[in-house]
Coordinates of C-alpha atoms in Angstrom, one line a residue:
Chain A
M625 CA -71.1 70.7 168.9
T626 CA -71.9 73.2 166.1
L627 CA -70.1 74.6 163.3
R628 CA -70.0 78.0 165.2
G629 CA -68.2 76.3 168.0
I630 CA -65.5 74.8 165.8
S631 CA -64.7 78.1 164.1
S632 CA -63.5 79.9 167.1
G633 CA -60.1 78.3 167.5
A634 CA -57.6 76.2 165.6
G635 CA -58.4 72.6 165.0
E636 CA -56.2 70.0 166.7
W637 CA -53.9 69.7 163.7
L638 CA -52.9 73.5 164.0
R639 CA -52.1 73.4 167.7
G640 CA -48.4 73.4 166.9
S641 CA -47.7 70.6 169.1
G642 CA -46.7 67.0 168.6
P643 CA -43.3 65.6 167.5
H644 CA -41.2 67.6 165.0
S645 CA -43.9 70.4 165.0
D646 CA -41.3 73.0 164.0
V647 CA -41.4 71.4 160.6
V648 CA -44.2 69.0 160.5
I649 CA -47.6 70.8 160.8
S650 CA -49.9 67.8 160.6
S651 CA -50.2 64.1 159.8
R652 CA -53.2 62.8 157.8
I653 CA -54.3 59.5 156.8
R654 CA -57.4 58.8 154.7
F655 CA -59.1 55.6 153.7
A656 CA -61.3 55.4 150.5
R657 CA -64.1 53.0 150.9
N658 CA -67.3 52.1 148.9
L659 CA -70.4 50.2 149.8
A660 CA -70.9 46.8 148.0
G661 CA -73.9 46.5 145.8
F662 CA -74.2 50.1 144.8
P663 CA -72.7 52.0 141.8
F664 CA -69.9 54.4 142.8
V665 CA -71.2 57.9 143.5
N666 CA -70.7 59.3 139.9
R667 CA -72.9 56.6 138.5
A668 CA -75.5 56.1 141.2
N669 CA -78.9 57.5 140.9
R670 CA -80.5 59.8 143.3
R671 CA -82.3 57.2 145.3
Q672 CA -79.1 55.1 145.7
R673 CA -77.1 58.1 146.8
Y674 CA -79.7 58.7 149.5
E675 CA -79.6 55.2 150.5
V676 CA -75.8 55.2 150.7
L677 CA -76.0 58.4 152.7
E678 CA -78.5 57.1 155.1
S679 CA -76.7 53.8 155.6
C680 CA -73.5 55.6 156.4
R681 CA -75.1 58.1 158.7
A682 CA -76.7 55.4 160.7
Q683 CA -73.4 53.6 161.3
I684 CA -71.2 56.6 161.8
M685 CA -73.5 58.3 164.3
T686 CA -73.6 55.4 166.7
N687 CA -71.9 56.1 169.9
R688 CA -69.7 53.2 169.3
L689 CA -67.6 55.5 167.1
A690 CA -67.3 58.5 169.2
D691 CA -69.4 60.8 171.3
N692 CA -70.8 64.1 170.1
T693 CA -69.9 63.7 166.4
L694 CA -71.2 66.5 164.4
W695 CA -73.2 65.6 161.2
V696 CA -73.2 68.3 158.5
Q697 CA -75.5 67.9 155.5
L698 CA -73.6 69.7 152.9
A699 CA -76.4 70.2 150.3
D700 CA -78.2 72.4 152.8
S701 CA -75.4 74.5 154.3
P702 CA -74.4 77.9 153.3
A703 CA -71.4 78.4 151.0
I704 CA -69.4 80.0 153.8
D705 CA -69.8 77.0 156.1
R706 CA -68.6 74.7 153.4
Q707 CA -65.5 77.0 152.7
L708 CA -64.9 77.0 156.5
L709 CA -64.7 73.2 156.5
V710 CA -62.2 73.3 153.5
E711 CA -60.0 75.8 155.3
R712 CA -60.0 73.5 158.4
H713 CA -59.2 70.5 156.1
L714 CA -62.3 68.7 157.2
I715 CA -63.7 68.3 153.7
S716 CA -62.3 68.5 150.3
R717 CA -62.7 71.2 147.9
D718 CA -64.7 68.9 145.6
L719 CA -67.2 68.0 148.5
A720 CA -67.7 71.7 149.2
R721 CA -68.7 72.4 145.5
H722 CA -72.3 73.1 145.0
K723 CA -73.9 70.0 143.4
A724 CA -77.6 70.0 144.2
D725 CA -78.1 66.5 142.9
I726 CA -75.7 64.8 145.1
P727 CA -76.8 64.4 148.7
R728 CA -73.5 64.5 150.7
A729 CA -72.5 65.0 154.2
V730 CA -69.5 65.1 156.5
A731 CA -69.2 63.7 160.1
I732 CA -66.7 65.5 162.2
G733 CA -65.3 64.2 165.5
A734 CA -65.7 66.4 168.6
D735 CA -62.0 67.1 168.6
E736 CA -61.7 67.4 164.8
T737 CA -59.2 64.7 164.7
F738 CA -61.4 62.7 162.4
A739 CA -63.8 63.6 159.5
I740 CA -65.8 61.2 157.4
M741 CA -67.1 62.5 154.0
V742 CA -70.1 60.6 152.5
N743 CA -70.7 60.7 148.7
E744 CA -67.5 62.5 147.7
E745 CA -65.8 60.7 144.9
D746 CA -66.1 57.4 146.8
H747 CA -69.0 56.6 149.2
L748 CA -66.8 57.0 152.1
R749 CA -63.6 59.1 152.6
I750 CA -62.5 58.7 156.2
Q751 CA -59.6 60.8 157.4
V752 CA -57.7 61.2 160.6
L753 CA -55.8 64.5 161.0
R754 CA -53.4 65.1 163.9
S755 CA -50.9 67.7 164.9
G756 CA -47.1 67.2 164.2
M757 CA -45.6 63.9 163.2
Q758 CA -48.0 61.4 164.6
L759 CA -48.7 58.9 161.7
S760 CA -48.9 55.8 163.8
E761 CA -51.2 57.3 166.2
A762 CA -53.3 58.6 163.2
Y763 CA -53.2 55.0 161.7
D764 CA -54.3 53.3 164.9
Q765 CA -57.3 55.7 165.1
I766 CA -58.4 55.5 161.5
N767 CA -58.1 51.7 161.5
R768 CA -60.3 51.5 164.5
I769 CA -62.9 53.8 162.8
D770 CA -62.7 51.6 159.7
D771 CA -63.3 48.4 161.8
I772 CA -66.4 49.8 163.6
L773 CA -67.9 51.0 160.3
E774 CA -67.3 47.7 158.6
E775 CA -69.2 45.9 161.3
K776 CA -72.3 47.0 159.7
L777 CA -71.4 48.3 156.3
D778 CA -70.4 45.8 153.5
Y779 CA -67.3 47.2 151.7
A780 CA -66.8 46.6 148.0
F781 CA -63.7 44.5 148.1
S782 CA -61.9 42.0 145.8
K783 CA -59.1 39.8 146.7
R784 CA -57.2 40.8 143.5
F785 CA -57.7 44.6 143.8
G786 CA -58.3 45.2 147.4
Y787 CA -60.9 48.0 148.3
L788 CA -62.6 49.0 145.1
T789 CA -62.6 52.7 144.4
A790 CA -64.1 54.9 141.7
C791 CA -60.7 56.0 140.4
P792 CA -58.2 53.2 140.0
T793 CA -55.5 55.5 141.4
N794 CA -56.9 54.7 144.9
V795 CA -57.7 51.0 144.5
G796 CA -55.9 48.6 146.8
T797 CA -55.5 49.8 150.3
G798 CA -57.4 53.0 149.5
V799 CA -54.8 54.7 151.8
R800 CA -53.5 58.2 151.3
V801 CA -50.8 59.2 153.8
S802 CA -50.3 62.9 153.7
V803 CA -47.9 65.0 155.7
M804 CA -48.1 68.8 155.8
M805 CA -44.7 70.4 156.2
H806 CA -43.4 73.9 156.7
L807 CA -40.3 74.3 154.5
P808 CA -39.3 78.0 154.5
A809 CA -35.7 77.5 154.6
L810 CA -35.6 75.1 151.7
K811 CA -37.7 77.6 149.9
L812 CA -35.4 80.6 150.7
T813 CA -32.2 78.5 149.7
G814 CA -33.9 77.2 146.5
E815 CA -33.3 73.6 147.7
I816 CA -37.0 72.9 147.6
E817 CA -36.8 72.0 143.9
K818 CA -34.4 69.2 144.7
V819 CA -36.9 67.9 147.4
K820 CA -39.7 68.0 144.8
R821 CA -37.6 66.1 142.3
A822 CA -36.5 63.4 144.9
A823 CA -40.1 63.0 146.0
R824 CA -41.3 62.5 142.6
D825 CA -38.6 59.8 141.9
M826 CA -40.0 58.0 145.1
H827 CA -43.6 58.1 143.5
L828 CA -44.8 60.8 146.1
A829 CA -46.9 63.8 145.3
V830 CA -45.8 67.3 146.6
R831 CA -48.8 69.5 146.7
G832 CA -49.7 72.9 148.3
L833 CA -51.9 73.8 151.3
F834 CA -55.2 72.5 149.8
G835 CA -53.9 69.6 148.0
E836 CA -54.4 68.8 144.3
G837 CA -53.7 71.7 142.0
S838 CA -53.1 74.2 144.9
E839 CA -50.1 76.4 145.3
A840 CA -47.6 76.0 148.2
L841 CA -48.8 79.2 149.8
G842 CA -47.0 80.0 153.1
D843 CA -44.2 77.5 152.2
L844 CA -46.5 74.8 153.3
Y845 CA -46.2 71.5 151.4
Q846 CA -48.1 68.3 151.5
I847 CA -46.2 65.1 150.8
S848 CA -48.3 62.1 150.0
N849 CA -48.1 58.7 148.4
Q850 CA -49.4 58.2 144.9
T851 CA -49.5 54.4 144.9
T852 CA -52.0 52.3 146.8
L853 CA -51.7 48.9 145.4
G854 CA -49.2 46.2 145.9
R855 CA -47.9 47.3 149.3
T856 CA -49.3 47.0 152.7
E857 CA -50.6 50.0 154.7
K858 CA -47.8 49.3 157.3
E859 CA -45.1 49.3 154.6
K860 CA -46.3 52.6 153.2
L861 CA -46.4 54.1 156.7
A862 CA -42.9 52.9 157.5
D863 CA -41.7 54.5 154.4
F864 CA -43.0 57.9 155.6
E865 CA -42.1 57.6 159.2
K866 CA -38.7 56.1 159.0
S867 CA -37.4 57.3 155.7
V868 CA -39.2 60.1 153.7
I869 CA -40.3 62.6 156.3
P870 CA -37.2 62.3 158.6
Q871 CA -34.9 63.0 155.7
I872 CA -37.0 66.1 154.7
I873 CA -36.9 67.3 158.2
A874 CA -33.2 66.9 158.5
Y875 CA -32.8 68.7 155.1
E876 CA -35.0 71.6 156.4
H877 CA -33.0 71.8 159.6
Q878 CA -29.7 71.9 157.6
A879 CA -31.1 74.7 155.4
R880 CA -32.0 76.6 158.5
Q881 CA -28.6 76.1 160.0
A882 CA -26.9 77.2 156.8
L883 CA -29.1 80.4 156.6
L884 CA -28.1 81.2 160.2
R885 CA -24.3 80.6 159.5
Q886 CA -24.0 82.2 156.1
R887 CA -26.8 84.7 155.7
E888 CA -27.8 85.6 159.3
K889 CA -28.5 89.3 158.5
Q890 CA -30.7 88.4 155.5
L891 CA -32.6 85.9 157.4
D892 CA -33.2 88.4 160.3
D893 CA -34.2 90.9 157.7
K894 CA -36.8 88.6 156.2
V895 CA -38.2 87.8 159.7
W896 CA -38.4 91.3 161.0
R897 CA -39.7 92.8 157.7
A898 CA -42.5 90.1 157.9
W899 CA -43.1 91.1 161.5
A900 CA -43.2 94.8 160.8
T901 CA -45.7 94.4 157.9
L902 CA -48.0 92.1 159.9
T903 CA -48.0 94.4 162.9
H904 CA -48.5 97.7 161.0
A905 CA -50.2 96.9 157.6
R906 CA -53.7 98.3 157.2
V907 CA -54.7 96.1 154.1
L908 CA -53.6 92.5 153.7
G909 CA -54.4 89.8 151.2
T910 CA -54.6 86.1 152.2
D911 CA -51.6 84.8 150.1
E912 CA -49.4 87.7 151.3
T913 CA -50.4 87.0 154.9
L914 CA -49.6 83.4 154.7
Q915 CA -46.2 84.2 153.3
L916 CA -45.4 86.8 156.0
L917 CA -46.6 84.3 158.7
S918 CA -44.3 81.7 157.2
H919 CA -41.4 84.0 157.8
V920 CA -42.5 84.8 161.3
R921 CA -42.8 81.2 162.0
L922 CA -39.3 80.6 160.8
G923 CA -38.2 83.3 163.0
V924 CA -39.8 81.9 166.1
H925 CA -38.3 78.4 165.4
T926 CA -34.8 79.8 164.9
A927 CA -35.1 81.9 168.0
R928 CA -34.8 85.2 166.1
L929 CA -38.1 86.5 167.2
E930 CA -39.6 85.9 170.7
R931 CA -42.5 88.2 170.9
V932 CA -45.1 85.6 169.8
D933 CA -45.8 82.0 170.5
I934 CA -46.1 79.4 167.9
R935 CA -49.7 78.6 168.7
T936 CA -50.8 82.3 167.9
V937 CA -49.0 82.0 164.6
N938 CA -50.5 78.7 163.7
E939 CA -53.9 80.1 164.6
L940 CA -53.5 83.0 162.4
L941 CA -52.6 80.8 159.5
L942 CA -56.2 79.6 159.8
L943 CA -58.0 82.7 160.9
C944 CA -56.6 84.9 158.0
Q945 CA -58.4 82.7 155.5
P946 CA -61.6 84.1 154.0
A947 CA -64.3 82.0 155.6
H948 CA -62.8 82.0 159.0
L949 CA -62.2 85.7 158.8
Q950 CA -65.9 86.2 158.2
K951 CA -66.9 83.8 160.8
V952 CA -64.6 85.5 163.4
T953 CA -65.9 89.0 162.6
G954 CA -69.4 87.8 162.3
Q955 CA -70.3 89.3 159.0
E956 CA -70.0 88.6 155.3
M957 CA -67.6 91.0 153.5
T958 CA -66.4 91.8 150.0
P959 CA -62.7 90.8 149.3
A960 CA -61.7 94.5 149.6
A961 CA -63.3 94.8 153.1
R962 CA -61.8 91.4 154.2
R963 CA -58.3 92.7 153.4
I964 CA -58.9 95.5 155.8
A965 CA -60.5 93.3 158.5
R966 CA -57.7 90.8 158.1
A967 CA -55.1 93.5 158.8
D968 CA -57.0 94.7 161.9
L969 CA -57.4 91.0 163.3
I970 CA -53.7 90.4 162.8
R971 CA -52.5 93.6 164.4
Q972 CA -54.8 92.9 167.3
R973 CA -53.6 89.3 167.8
L974 CA -49.9 90.3 167.6
A975 CA -50.1 93.3 169.8
P976 CA -48.1 93.0 173.0
R977 CA -50.1 91.7 175.9
G978 CA -50.6 93.4 179.1
Chain I
M218 CA -48.5 40.6 131.3
K219 CA -45.3 42.5 132.3
Y220 CA -42.8 43.8 129.9
K221 CA -39.1 43.9 130.5
C222 CA -37.1 46.8 129.2
D223 CA -35.8 46.2 125.5
K224 CA -32.3 47.3 126.6
C225 CA -31.8 45.9 130.2
D226 CA -33.6 43.5 132.6
R227 CA -35.5 46.1 134.5
P228 CA -39.3 46.2 134.3
A229 CA -40.5 48.5 131.4
T230 CA -42.4 51.5 132.4
H231 CA -42.5 53.3 129.1
H232 CA -44.6 51.6 126.3
S233 CA -44.9 53.0 122.9
V234 CA -45.8 52.1 119.4
E235 CA -44.5 53.8 116.4
M236 CA -45.8 53.3 112.9
V237 CA -42.9 52.5 110.7
K238 CA -44.0 52.1 107.0
G239 CA -47.5 51.4 108.1
K240 CA -46.4 48.6 110.5
P241 CA -46.5 48.9 114.3
N242 CA -43.1 48.9 116.0
E243 CA -43.4 48.3 119.8
M244 CA -41.0 49.7 122.3
H245 CA -40.8 48.9 126.0
L246 CA -38.2 50.8 128.1
C247 CA -37.5 51.3 131.6
E248 CA -37.5 54.7 133.3
Q249 CA -33.7 55.2 132.8
H250 CA -33.6 54.0 129.1
A251 CA -36.7 56.0 128.3
A252 CA -35.1 59.1 129.8
D253 CA -31.9 58.4 127.7
A254 CA -33.9 58.1 124.6
G255 CA -35.5 61.4 125.5
L256 CA -38.8 59.7 125.7
S257 CA -39.4 59.9 129.4
V258 CA -42.9 61.3 130.2
S259 CA -42.5 59.9 133.7
A260 CA -45.6 57.8 132.9
S261 CA -45.8 56.4 136.3
H262 CA -46.5 59.7 138.0
A263 CA -48.8 61.0 135.3
P264 CA -52.5 61.6 136.1
I265 CA -54.6 58.7 135.3
N266 CA -56.3 60.1 132.3
E267 CA -52.8 60.6 130.7
L268 CA -52.0 57.1 131.4
L269 CA -55.3 56.0 129.9
T270 CA -54.6 58.0 126.6
H271 CA -51.2 56.4 126.4
Y272 CA -52.7 52.9 127.0
I273 CA -55.5 53.4 124.4
K274 CA -53.1 54.5 121.8
M275 CA -51.0 51.5 122.6
T276 CA -53.6 49.0 122.3
D277 CA -55.1 50.6 119.2
N278 CA -51.9 50.4 117.3
K279 CA -51.1 46.9 118.5
G280 CA -54.5 45.6 117.9
G281 CA -55.9 43.9 114.7
P282 CA -56.1 45.2 111.1
K283 CA -58.7 47.8 112.0
G284 CA -56.7 49.6 114.5
K285 CA -56.3 53.1 113.6
P286 CA -53.2 55.0 115.1
G287 CA -54.4 57.3 117.8
G288 CA -58.1 56.5 117.2
V289 CA -60.7 55.2 119.7
A290 CA -60.5 51.7 121.0
R291 CA -61.7 49.1 118.5
V292 CA -64.3 47.5 120.7
D293 CA -65.8 49.8 123.2
R294 CA -66.5 47.2 126.0
K295 CA -69.3 47.8 128.4
C296 CA -69.8 47.0 132.1
P297 CA -72.7 44.5 132.3
D298 CA -73.5 45.8 135.8
C299 CA -73.7 49.5 135.4
G300 CA -73.5 50.0 131.7
L301 CA -70.3 52.3 131.8
K302 CA -68.4 52.0 128.5
F303 CA -64.6 52.0 128.5
S304 CA -64.6 55.0 126.5
D305 CA -66.6 56.8 129.3
F306 CA -64.0 55.7 131.8
R307 CA -61.2 57.1 129.5
E308 CA -63.0 60.4 129.4
K309 CA -63.7 60.7 133.1
S310 CA -61.1 58.6 134.7
L311 CA -63.8 57.1 137.0
L312 CA -65.3 53.7 137.0
G313 CA -69.0 53.3 137.5
C314 CA -69.3 50.4 140.0
P315 CA -67.3 47.6 141.6
G316 CA -68.4 45.3 138.7
C317 CA -66.2 47.4 136.4
Y318 CA -63.1 46.0 137.8
T319 CA -64.3 42.5 136.6
A320 CA -65.6 43.8 133.3
F321 CA -62.4 45.8 132.4
K322 CA -60.1 43.5 134.2
R323 CA -57.6 43.0 131.4
P324 CA -57.0 46.7 130.4
L325 CA -57.1 47.7 134.0
I326 CA -54.3 45.4 135.2
T327 CA -51.9 47.0 132.6
L328 CA -53.1 50.4 133.7
L329 CA -52.7 49.5 137.4
E330 CA -49.1 48.2 136.9
R331 CA -48.3 51.5 135.5
A332 CA -50.0 53.6 138.1
H333 CA -48.8 51.7 141.1
E334 CA -45.1 51.0 140.5
G335 CA -45.9 47.6 139.0
G336 CA -48.4 46.5 141.7
S337 CA -51.6 44.9 140.5
Q338 CA -52.3 42.5 143.4
H339 CA -53.7 43.8 146.6
V340 CA -51.7 43.1 149.8
G341 CA -52.8 44.5 153.2
K342 CA -55.9 44.9 155.1
V343 CA -58.8 42.7 154.3
P344 CA -62.3 43.7 155.6
R345 CA -63.3 41.1 158.2
R346 CA -66.8 40.5 156.9
S347 CA -66.9 41.4 153.3
G348 CA -63.5 40.1 152.5
G349 CA -64.6 36.7 151.3
G350 CA -68.0 37.5 149.7
E351 CA -67.4 38.7 146.2
Q352 CA -70.0 36.5 144.9
R353 CA -72.5 37.8 147.3
Q354 CA -71.5 41.4 146.6
L355 CA -72.1 40.8 143.0
L356 CA -75.5 39.3 143.7
I357 CA -76.5 42.2 145.8
A358 CA -75.5 44.6 143.0
R359 CA -77.8 42.7 140.6
M360 CA -80.6 42.7 142.9
R361 CA -80.4 46.5 143.4
K362 CA -80.5 46.8 139.7
R363 CA -83.7 44.7 139.5
L364 CA -85.0 46.9 142.6
D365 CA -84.5 50.0 140.4
N366 CA -86.2 48.5 137.4
A367 CA -89.2 47.5 139.7
I368 CA -89.5 51.0 141.0
A369 CA -89.2 52.4 137.6
A370 CA -91.9 50.0 136.4
E371 CA -94.1 51.0 139.5
N372 CA -94.1 47.4 140.6
Y373 CA -94.0 48.3 144.2
E374 CA -94.9 44.8 145.4
L375 CA -91.7 43.3 143.8
A376 CA -89.7 46.3 145.0
A377 CA -90.7 45.8 148.5
Q378 CA -89.8 42.1 148.3
L379 CA -86.5 42.9 146.8
R380 CA -85.8 45.6 149.4
D381 CA -86.4 43.0 152.1
D382 CA -84.3 40.3 150.4
I383 CA -81.4 42.9 149.9
S384 CA -81.5 44.0 153.5
G385 CA -81.5 40.4 154.7
M386 CA -78.5 39.6 152.5
E387 CA -76.4 42.6 153.6
R388 CA -76.5 41.8 157.1
P389 CA -76.0 38.0 157.3
D390 CA -74.2 38.1 160.7
A391 CA -75.7 41.3 162.2
P392 CA -77.8 40.9 165.3
A393 CA -81.4 40.7 164.5
K394 CA -83.2 43.8 165.3
P395 CA -86.6 43.5 166.9
S396 CA -88.2 45.7 164.3
A397 CA -86.7 44.1 161.3
A398 CA -85.9 40.5 162.3
K399 CA -84.8 38.5 159.2
P400 CA -83.8 35.0 159.0
R401 CA -79.9 34.7 158.6
T402 CA -80.2 32.2 156.0
A403 CA -81.3 34.5 153.2
V404 CA -78.1 34.5 151.6
T405 CA -79.1 33.2 148.3
D406 CA -81.4 35.0 146.0
P407 CA -84.9 33.7 146.9
S408 CA -86.7 35.0 143.8
P409 CA -84.6 34.6 140.5
A410 CA -86.2 36.5 137.9
P411 CA -85.9 36.2 134.1
G412 CA -82.5 37.4 133.1
G413 CA -79.8 39.1 135.1
V414 CA -79.4 37.1 138.3
T415 CA -78.8 33.6 136.9
D416 CA -75.8 35.0 135.0
T417 CA -72.7 33.3 136.0
P418 CA -69.7 35.7 136.5
G419 CA -67.1 35.4 133.9
S420 CA -64.3 33.0 134.2
T421 CA -62.1 36.0 135.2
D422 CA -63.9 36.0 138.6
K423 CA -62.5 32.5 139.3
E424 CA -59.0 33.8 138.9
D425 CA -59.8 36.2 141.6
R426 CA -60.6 33.5 144.1
A427 CA -57.6 31.3 143.3

């Protein structure tokens, strides 16, 4: 598998399938791990960083873990490839940043359900990403990966504090559960603020499309846990699966129903204006496109708009982003040229077939 | 040590010290009472550096006669394993090595309780192999430090020896590879050098194992 290969379609997590996929885009779990006997990445010297990278590579690339795993050295890769991986949620923005002195890499599973970052803030950041509401499945997968890596790698661990991490906010289980949700009706009705407040009271973080510090473009929100110490992985997971996420899903469904009952014409107007713009505009920016796609997605899920399938909409959420757009069109472009290419691509993908 | 709210029995999440006529006046409030008093900064969700700043201010004021309000910590503790100072940690919010958790154990526990809804004891998954070997982890860390020093001093013979010893220790139960067969018994440091390795970990480490 190559980077070229993975950019042609949407990753597993955007397939628009999986339970509750009308509201839940993806389920993600990540484990933070460090190797015993080494300083954390921020304090390791060059030789130690290389040694960590090499030890991890050797263990990750065994076939016991998965066949056809792609290993990408990020220090050597062009900026556009790194950006592509960020857009696909396979690496963090931090790992993508150019830091010549930190040898770092990511291992990507052939189906893109897992990605293992080496030498990010912690030596290892393992993540599993799946479409729709599939936290249990994601947990089983990541737990298995973790077990296989641990057969040869000595993790830094203490009985008192659990898995030791560079930042004390991750110590303990080292587990971050993160569910990406599409909440357009809560946004349109203004109820989203209540959700955010409630989430904060439950010690959950509500973030945008690209995590920390990013805006909720396209009405996409990531809900994730803030605490990692004092409760087991299973307890945290159960919170999300049985309580937090089902409540937010129900709330979004209620808001959609309320819109249909009370503001049907306004809802239709939003959906069809979005459709009209996307199918006719000649110049489109990323943020605007994501917002329009959000309204189209809402239209599809409320059966107001039947000219497009959800898979196409989800794919466009990804392809309209700068690095993907340039990969698809096969050329590097200025932002101004991208806006034109983006509009072209979208018109083409949304044109009636046959 | 956990504080209870001054006004009810719930655990306090808001801690502050006010200087009243030159004397520190401590306050510990739960989320609700802190909000009532208009003091709520929702500390438990604040980013770690904010928590740290609050914590440092609190300990400074509470501390001995030299404590200056809002100043830098009185004694800037240092991690013996990686040399990170507590003030570095405060600045960057990142610890330097696993040993920092032992070196800064006491201030960290307070911080962790606030960052993790009161939790400071790990429950959950334990790695199958490294779960028990904290002592061994510490030893490997120290040998790595000596390895670095040996390389810096261009003492390649010692470096090679240390490298072999470390790799032998890291894989005590790994199947022996034909190319690098190492006796499984090399769990203790075979070549103690002056300083460093013979250090016994502080008494705090014993608490860990209890």
